[in-house]
Amino acid sequence: MQVHSIASVFLAILHFVSGVNVTENVTPSLPALQVNRLLTVSGISAGGYMAVQFHVSYSRTVTAAGVVAGGPYWCAKDNVETALHACMKQPESINVEVLRAATVAAENVGSIDALENLQNAKLYFFSGAKDSVVHTGVMSKLVDYYQSYTHPSNIKTVFNMSAEHTFPTMSYGNPCTFLGSPYIGNCGYDAAYDILSNAWEGIKRAGPNTSLAENLIEFSQAPYFLVDPALVSMGSVGFIYIPNACKNGNLQCRLHIAFHGCLQGKENIQDTFARHAGYNDHAELNNIVVLYPQAQPTQPLNPKGCFDWWGYTAPDYACRLGPQIAGVGKMVTQLQKAPER
């Protein structure tokens, strides 16, 4: 109760001093769209780690995952130094057997879904050959981790492209071998399409400018957290792309969650990742709702606005009890509800 009251007072003071309505032009809550209960996830860097955590936590309903420059579940083991070294640049220090044991322990206490759900998972992993932030060997450890639970034929890897630490697109962003904001690369390669088409059969490739700018909207993330989102390093708003065919809930559309990387949230680059990573064109054509949760920087534990994959929010950050994972899970539940008629 004390945490709630402090956060409420802080927001009230902020509103009074600034005179700004923090929910102006923001959808108060996510709509009920009756999306399919089976969904898929993806992410880059810290968002790639979060995608793995979300997949393992909710594997009963998350059927596929795409990871760009991430790593295996619970790699950091609740330790920021391990995250910065072993889980980014020293893959030889990653003991996959220890991570598997931790995963089984989480299953045994019921904080993640049953691991047998992973046996049919469809997985797509991308690591740039010139990635200077997350070594390709870390992604190889991710392959090793998932091979404990699914057949190698279910894992697609792209590790040979001359790309830096970036989310590859057909034509948007920096040169593919450039390291820097917004960490989206003009690589002549559509990673978003490969992620979506690997997750679902029959995905059609959209041409450029298929998406509609007005279909990417902001929503308040506050209803999905027990405390003010800022207290768990989540932004006040998130983004969601809703194709025209999915807006009234009459069509049961698919749902994909895309987690941004560090320095890619709204606080740093506004809606650039959500608008330009490449998902929305294919989403419009294939009736896929794309949810873009937003993390935000907090000092001193998360200055770059990363999703929590090393334990800055809570020791149980990597399972359904983790505040960020639980909050995004509630967003999914809202989108799966049938609209009121």
PDB file of C-alpha atoms in Angstrom, residues 118-284:
ATOM      1  CA  LEU A 118       8.605 -26.674 -25.835  1.00  0.00           C
ATOM      2  CA  GLN A 119       8.949 -29.865 -27.851  1.00  0.00           C
ATOM      3  CA  ASN A 120       7.073 -28.440 -30.847  1.00  0.00           C
ATOM      4  CA  ALA A 121       8.277 -24.859 -30.533  1.00  0.00           C
ATOM      5  CA  LYS A 122       9.325 -23.096 -33.728  1.00  0.00           C
ATOM      6  CA  LEU A 123      12.493 -21.084 -33.192  1.00  0.00           C
ATOM      7  CA  TYR A 124      14.346 -18.494 -35.244  1.00  0.00           C
ATOM      8  CA  PHE A 125      17.752 -17.183 -34.111  1.00  0.00           C
ATOM      9  CA  PHE A 126      19.771 -14.391 -35.763  1.00  0.00           C
ATOM     10  CA  SER A 127      23.308 -13.325 -34.867  1.00  0.00           C
ATOM     11  CA  GLY A 128      25.286 -10.892 -36.973  1.00  0.00           C
ATOM     12  CA  ALA A 129      28.764 -12.106 -37.898  1.00  0.00           C
ATOM     13  CA  LYS A 130      30.112  -8.660 -36.932  1.00  0.00           C
ATOM     14  CA  ASP A 131      28.115  -8.268 -33.701  1.00  0.00           C
ATOM     15  CA  SER A 132      30.482  -6.639 -31.214  1.00  0.00           C
ATOM     16  CA  VAL A 133      27.974  -6.533 -28.341  1.00  0.00           C
ATOM     17  CA  VAL A 134      26.597 -10.089 -28.078  1.00  0.00           C
ATOM     18  CA  HIS A 135      29.031 -12.725 -29.352  1.00  0.00           C
ATOM     19  CA  THR A 136      27.639 -15.286 -31.779  1.00  0.00           C
ATOM     20  CA  GLY A 137      28.863 -17.954 -29.366  1.00  0.00           C
ATOM     21  CA  VAL A 138      26.236 -16.772 -26.884  1.00  0.00           C
ATOM     22  CA  MET A 139      23.558 -17.446 -29.473  1.00  0.00           C
ATOM     23  CA  SER A 140      25.076 -20.883 -30.041  1.00  0.00           C
ATOM     24  CA  LYS A 141      24.516 -21.519 -26.340  1.00  0.00           C
ATOM     25  CA  LEU A 142      20.874 -20.568 -26.887  1.00  0.00           C
ATOM     26  CA  VAL A 143      20.683 -23.242 -29.572  1.00  0.00           C
ATOM     27  CA  ASP A 144      22.211 -25.760 -27.147  1.00  0.00           C
ATOM     28  CA  TYR A 145      19.706 -24.784 -24.476  1.00  0.00           C
ATOM     29  CA  TYR A 146      16.625 -25.260 -26.670  1.00  0.00           C
ATOM     30  CA  GLN A 147      17.902 -28.528 -28.131  1.00  0.00           C
ATOM     31  CA  SER A 148      17.262 -30.014 -24.700  1.00  0.00           C
ATOM     32  CA  TYR A 149      13.555 -29.582 -25.319  1.00  0.00           C
ATOM     33  CA  THR A 150      12.920 -29.590 -29.074  1.00  0.00           C
ATOM     34  CA  HIS A 151      14.294 -31.272 -32.179  1.00  0.00           C
ATOM     35  CA  PRO A 152      17.078 -29.401 -34.032  1.00  0.00           C
ATOM     36  CA  SER A 153      14.843 -29.278 -37.128  1.00  0.00           C
ATOM     37  CA  ASN A 154      12.608 -26.828 -35.239  1.00  0.00           C
ATOM     38  CA  ILE A 155      15.463 -24.312 -34.934  1.00  0.00           C
ATOM     39  CA  LYS A 156      16.371 -21.977 -37.794  1.00  0.00           C
ATOM     40  CA  THR A 157      19.636 -20.055 -37.442  1.00  0.00           C
ATOM     41  CA  VAL A 158      21.079 -17.169 -39.443  1.00  0.00           C
ATOM     42  CA  PHE A 159      24.616 -16.559 -38.161  1.00  0.00           C
ATOM     43  CA  ASN A 160      26.506 -15.739 -41.358  1.00  0.00           C
ATOM     44  CA  MET A 161      25.264 -12.277 -42.284  1.00  0.00           C
ATOM     45  CA  SER A 162      27.709  -9.360 -42.111  1.00  0.00           C
ATOM     46  CA  ALA A 163      25.713  -7.417 -39.529  1.00  0.00           C
ATOM     47  CA  GLU A 164      26.531  -5.529 -36.339  1.00  0.00           C
ATOM     48  CA  HIS A 165      24.382  -5.474 -33.193  1.00  0.00           C
ATOM     49  CA  THR A 166      21.255  -4.396 -35.069  1.00  0.00           C
ATOM     50  CA  PHE A 167      17.769  -5.478 -36.052  1.00  0.00           C
ATOM     51  CA  PRO A 168      18.007  -6.261 -39.792  1.00  0.00           C
ATOM     52  CA  THR A 169      15.486  -4.757 -42.209  1.00  0.00           C
ATOM     53  CA  MET A 170      15.134  -4.583 -45.968  1.00  0.00           C
ATOM     54  CA  SER A 171      15.748  -0.874 -46.326  1.00  0.00           C
ATOM     55  CA  TYR A 172      15.446   1.110 -43.079  1.00  0.00           C
ATOM     56  CA  GLY A 173      18.133   2.223 -40.683  1.00  0.00           C
ATOM     57  CA  ASN A 174      21.896   2.521 -40.490  1.00  0.00           C
ATOM     58  CA  PRO A 175      24.338   0.587 -42.675  1.00  0.00           C
ATOM     59  CA  CYS A 176      24.167  -3.045 -41.599  1.00  0.00           C
ATOM     60  CA  THR A 177      27.672  -3.043 -40.107  1.00  0.00           C
ATOM     61  CA  PHE A 178      27.172   0.209 -38.146  1.00  0.00           C
ATOM     62  CA  LEU A 179      26.834   0.099 -34.350  1.00  0.00           C
ATOM     63  CA  GLY A 180      24.581   2.799 -32.977  1.00  0.00           C
ATOM     64  CA  SER A 181      21.087   4.173 -32.457  1.00  0.00           C
ATOM     65  CA  PRO A 182      18.420   3.190 -33.341  1.00  0.00           C
ATOM     66  CA  TYR A 183      20.055  -0.258 -33.636  1.00  0.00           C
ATOM     67  CA  ILE A 184      18.033  -0.994 -36.761  1.00  0.00           C
ATOM     68  CA  GLY A 185      20.051  -1.903 -39.830  1.00  0.00           C
ATOM     69  CA  ASN A 186      19.481  -1.466 -43.545  1.00  0.00           C
ATOM     70  CA  CYS A 187      20.699  -4.973 -44.366  1.00  0.00           C
ATOM     71  CA  GLY A 188      18.642  -5.918 -47.413  1.00  0.00           C
ATOM     72  CA  TYR A 189      17.194  -8.642 -45.204  1.00  0.00           C
ATOM     73  CA  ASP A 190      13.747  -8.786 -43.621  1.00  0.00           C
ATOM     74  CA  ALA A 191      14.225 -10.379 -40.204  1.00  0.00           C
ATOM     75  CA  ALA A 192      10.670  -9.538 -39.129  1.00  0.00           C
ATOM     76  CA  TYR A 193       9.258 -11.521 -42.048  1.00  0.00           C
ATOM     77  CA  ASP A 194      11.497 -14.501 -41.336  1.00  0.00           C
ATOM     78  CA  ILE A 195      10.480 -14.444 -37.669  1.00  0.00           C
ATOM     79  CA  LEU A 196       6.760 -14.355 -38.485  1.00  0.00           C
ATOM     80  CA  SER A 197       6.895 -16.840 -41.360  1.00  0.00           C
ATOM     81  CA  ASN A 198       8.928 -19.256 -39.258  1.00  0.00           C
ATOM     82  CA  ALA A 199       6.303 -19.013 -36.511  1.00  0.00           C
ATOM     83  CA  TRP A 200       3.222 -19.525 -38.697  1.00  0.00           C
ATOM     84  CA  GLU A 201       2.647 -21.317 -41.973  1.00  0.00           C
ATOM     85  CA  GLY A 202       1.248 -19.414 -44.909  1.00  0.00           C
ATOM     86  CA  ILE A 203       2.494 -15.942 -43.982  1.00  0.00           C
ATOM     87  CA  LYS A 204       2.471 -13.731 -47.072  1.00  0.00           C
ATOM     88  CA  ARG A 205       5.338 -11.322 -47.704  1.00  0.00           C
ATOM     89  CA  ALA A 206       4.079  -7.750 -47.710  1.00  0.00           C
ATOM     90  CA  GLY A 207       5.423  -4.992 -49.857  1.00  0.00           C
ATOM     91  CA  PRO A 208       6.701  -1.726 -48.429  1.00  0.00           C
ATOM     92  CA  ASN A 209       4.126   0.758 -47.122  1.00  0.00           C
ATOM     93  CA  THR A 210       1.496  -1.935 -46.582  1.00  0.00           C
ATOM     94  CA  SER A 211       1.004  -0.879 -42.970  1.00  0.00           C
ATOM     95  CA  LEU A 212      -1.088   2.152 -42.046  1.00  0.00           C
ATOM     96  CA  ALA A 213       0.485   4.784 -39.813  1.00  0.00           C
ATOM     97  CA  GLU A 214      -2.742   5.319 -37.860  1.00  0.00           C
ATOM     98  CA  ASN A 215      -2.922   1.635 -36.918  1.00  0.00           C
ATOM     99  CA  LEU A 216       0.100   1.973 -34.602  1.00  0.00           C
ATOM    100  CA  ILE A 217      -1.308   3.407 -31.400  1.00  0.00           C
ATOM    101  CA  GLU A 218      -0.167   4.130 -27.861  1.00  0.00           C
ATOM    102  CA  PHE A 219      -1.855   2.570 -24.846  1.00  0.00           C
ATOM    103  CA  SER A 220      -1.455   2.950 -21.121  1.00  0.00           C
ATOM    104  CA  GLN A 221       0.613   0.181 -19.552  1.00  0.00           C
ATOM    105  CA  ALA A 222      -0.408   1.174 -16.011  1.00  0.00           C
ATOM    106  CA  PRO A 223      -3.463  -1.140 -15.689  1.00  0.00           C
ATOM    107  CA  TYR A 224      -1.270  -4.218 -16.097  1.00  0.00           C
ATOM    108  CA  PHE A 225       1.091  -3.649 -13.171  1.00  0.00           C
ATOM    109  CA  LEU A 226       0.514  -3.814  -9.423  1.00  0.00           C
ATOM    110  CA  VAL A 227       2.560  -0.626  -8.950  1.00  0.00           C
ATOM    111  CA  ASP A 228       3.351   2.364 -11.099  1.00  0.00           C
ATOM    112  CA  PRO A 229       5.110   0.885 -14.164  1.00  0.00           C
ATOM    113  CA  ALA A 230       8.103   3.170 -13.611  1.00  0.00           C
ATOM    114  CA  LEU A 231       8.829   1.338 -10.347  1.00  0.00           C
ATOM    115  CA  VAL A 232       9.615  -1.797 -12.376  1.00  0.00           C
ATOM    116  CA  SER A 233      11.318   0.135 -15.192  1.00  0.00           C
ATOM    117  CA  MET A 234       8.348  -0.012 -17.560  1.00  0.00           C
ATOM    118  CA  GLY A 235       7.118   2.994 -19.492  1.00  0.00           C
ATOM    119  CA  SER A 236       3.787   4.661 -18.887  1.00  0.00           C
ATOM    120  CA  VAL A 237       2.732   3.772 -22.438  1.00  0.00           C
ATOM    121  CA  GLY A 238       3.309   0.954 -24.878  1.00  0.00           C
ATOM    122  CA  PHE A 239       2.596   0.562 -28.588  1.00  0.00           C
ATOM    123  CA  ILE A 240       0.324  -1.819 -30.433  1.00  0.00           C
ATOM    124  CA  TYR A 241      -0.252  -2.314 -34.137  1.00  0.00           C
ATOM    125  CA  ILE A 242      -3.831  -3.348 -34.936  1.00  0.00           C
ATOM    126  CA  PRO A 243      -4.577  -4.202 -38.591  1.00  0.00           C
ATOM    127  CA  ASN A 244      -7.853  -2.932 -40.006  1.00  0.00           C
ATOM    128  CA  ALA A 245      -9.302  -6.445 -40.161  1.00  0.00           C
ATOM    129  CA  CYS A 246      -8.642  -6.976 -36.453  1.00  0.00           C
ATOM    130  CA  LYS A 247     -10.113  -3.814 -34.981  1.00  0.00           C
ATOM    131  CA  ASN A 248     -13.619  -4.945 -34.109  1.00  0.00           C
ATOM    132  CA  GLY A 249     -12.816  -8.421 -32.799  1.00  0.00           C
ATOM    133  CA  ASN A 250     -14.999 -10.168 -35.389  1.00  0.00           C
ATOM    134  CA  LEU A 251     -11.956 -11.890 -36.890  1.00  0.00           C
ATOM    135  CA  GLN A 252      -9.786 -13.972 -34.563  1.00  0.00           C
ATOM    136  CA  CYS A 253      -6.436 -12.490 -35.433  1.00  0.00           C
ATOM    137  CA  ARG A 254      -3.019 -13.742 -34.419  1.00  0.00           C
ATOM    138  CA  LEU A 255      -0.896 -12.023 -31.771  1.00  0.00           C
ATOM    139  CA  HIS A 256       2.838 -11.401 -31.794  1.00  0.00           C
ATOM    140  CA  ILE A 257       4.853  -9.672 -29.065  1.00  0.00           C
ATOM    141  CA  ALA A 258       8.026  -7.810 -30.084  1.00  0.00           C
ATOM    142  CA  PHE A 259      10.413  -6.770 -27.295  1.00  0.00           C
ATOM    143  CA  HIS A 260      12.796  -3.914 -28.092  1.00  0.00           C
ATOM    144  CA  GLY A 261      16.433  -3.846 -27.029  1.00  0.00           C
ATOM    145  CA  CYS A 262      18.305  -1.484 -24.734  1.00  0.00           C
ATOM    146  CA  LEU A 263      18.183   2.159 -25.887  1.00  0.00           C
ATOM    147  CA  GLN A 264      15.279   1.294 -28.213  1.00  0.00           C
ATOM    148  CA  GLY A 265      12.303   2.202 -26.029  1.00  0.00           C
ATOM    149  CA  LYS A 266      10.068   5.249 -26.291  1.00  0.00           C
ATOM    150  CA  GLU A 267      12.252   7.256 -23.900  1.00  0.00           C
ATOM    151  CA  ASN A 268      15.183   6.907 -26.311  1.00  0.00           C
ATOM    152  CA  ILE A 269      13.833   6.662 -29.870  1.00  0.00           C
ATOM    153  CA  GLN A 270      10.072   7.309 -29.560  1.00  0.00           C
ATOM    154  CA  ASP A 271       8.164   4.831 -31.769  1.00  0.00           C
ATOM    155  CA  THR A 272      11.045   4.125 -34.171  1.00  0.00           C
ATOM    156  CA  PHE A 273      11.415   0.443 -33.285  1.00  0.00           C
ATOM    157  CA  ALA A 274       7.674  -0.198 -33.320  1.00  0.00           C
ATOM    158  CA  ARG A 275       7.216   1.653 -36.597  1.00  0.00           C
ATOM    159  CA  HIS A 276      10.316   0.633 -38.545  1.00  0.00           C
ATOM    160  CA  ALA A 277      11.529  -2.813 -37.393  1.00  0.00           C
ATOM    161  CA  GLY A 278       9.482  -4.316 -40.216  1.00  0.00           C
ATOM    162  CA  TYR A 279       6.705  -6.202 -38.462  1.00  0.00           C
ATOM    163  CA  ASN A 280       3.782  -3.928 -39.276  1.00  0.00           C
ATOM    164  CA  ASP A 281       3.665  -4.359 -43.054  1.00  0.00           C
ATOM    165  CA  HIS A 282       3.409  -8.127 -42.695  1.00  0.00           C
ATOM    166  CA  ALA A 283       1.006  -7.745 -39.774  1.00  0.00           C
ATOM    167  CA  GLU A 284      -1.429  -5.679 -41.856  1.00  0.00           C
TER     168      GLU A 284
END
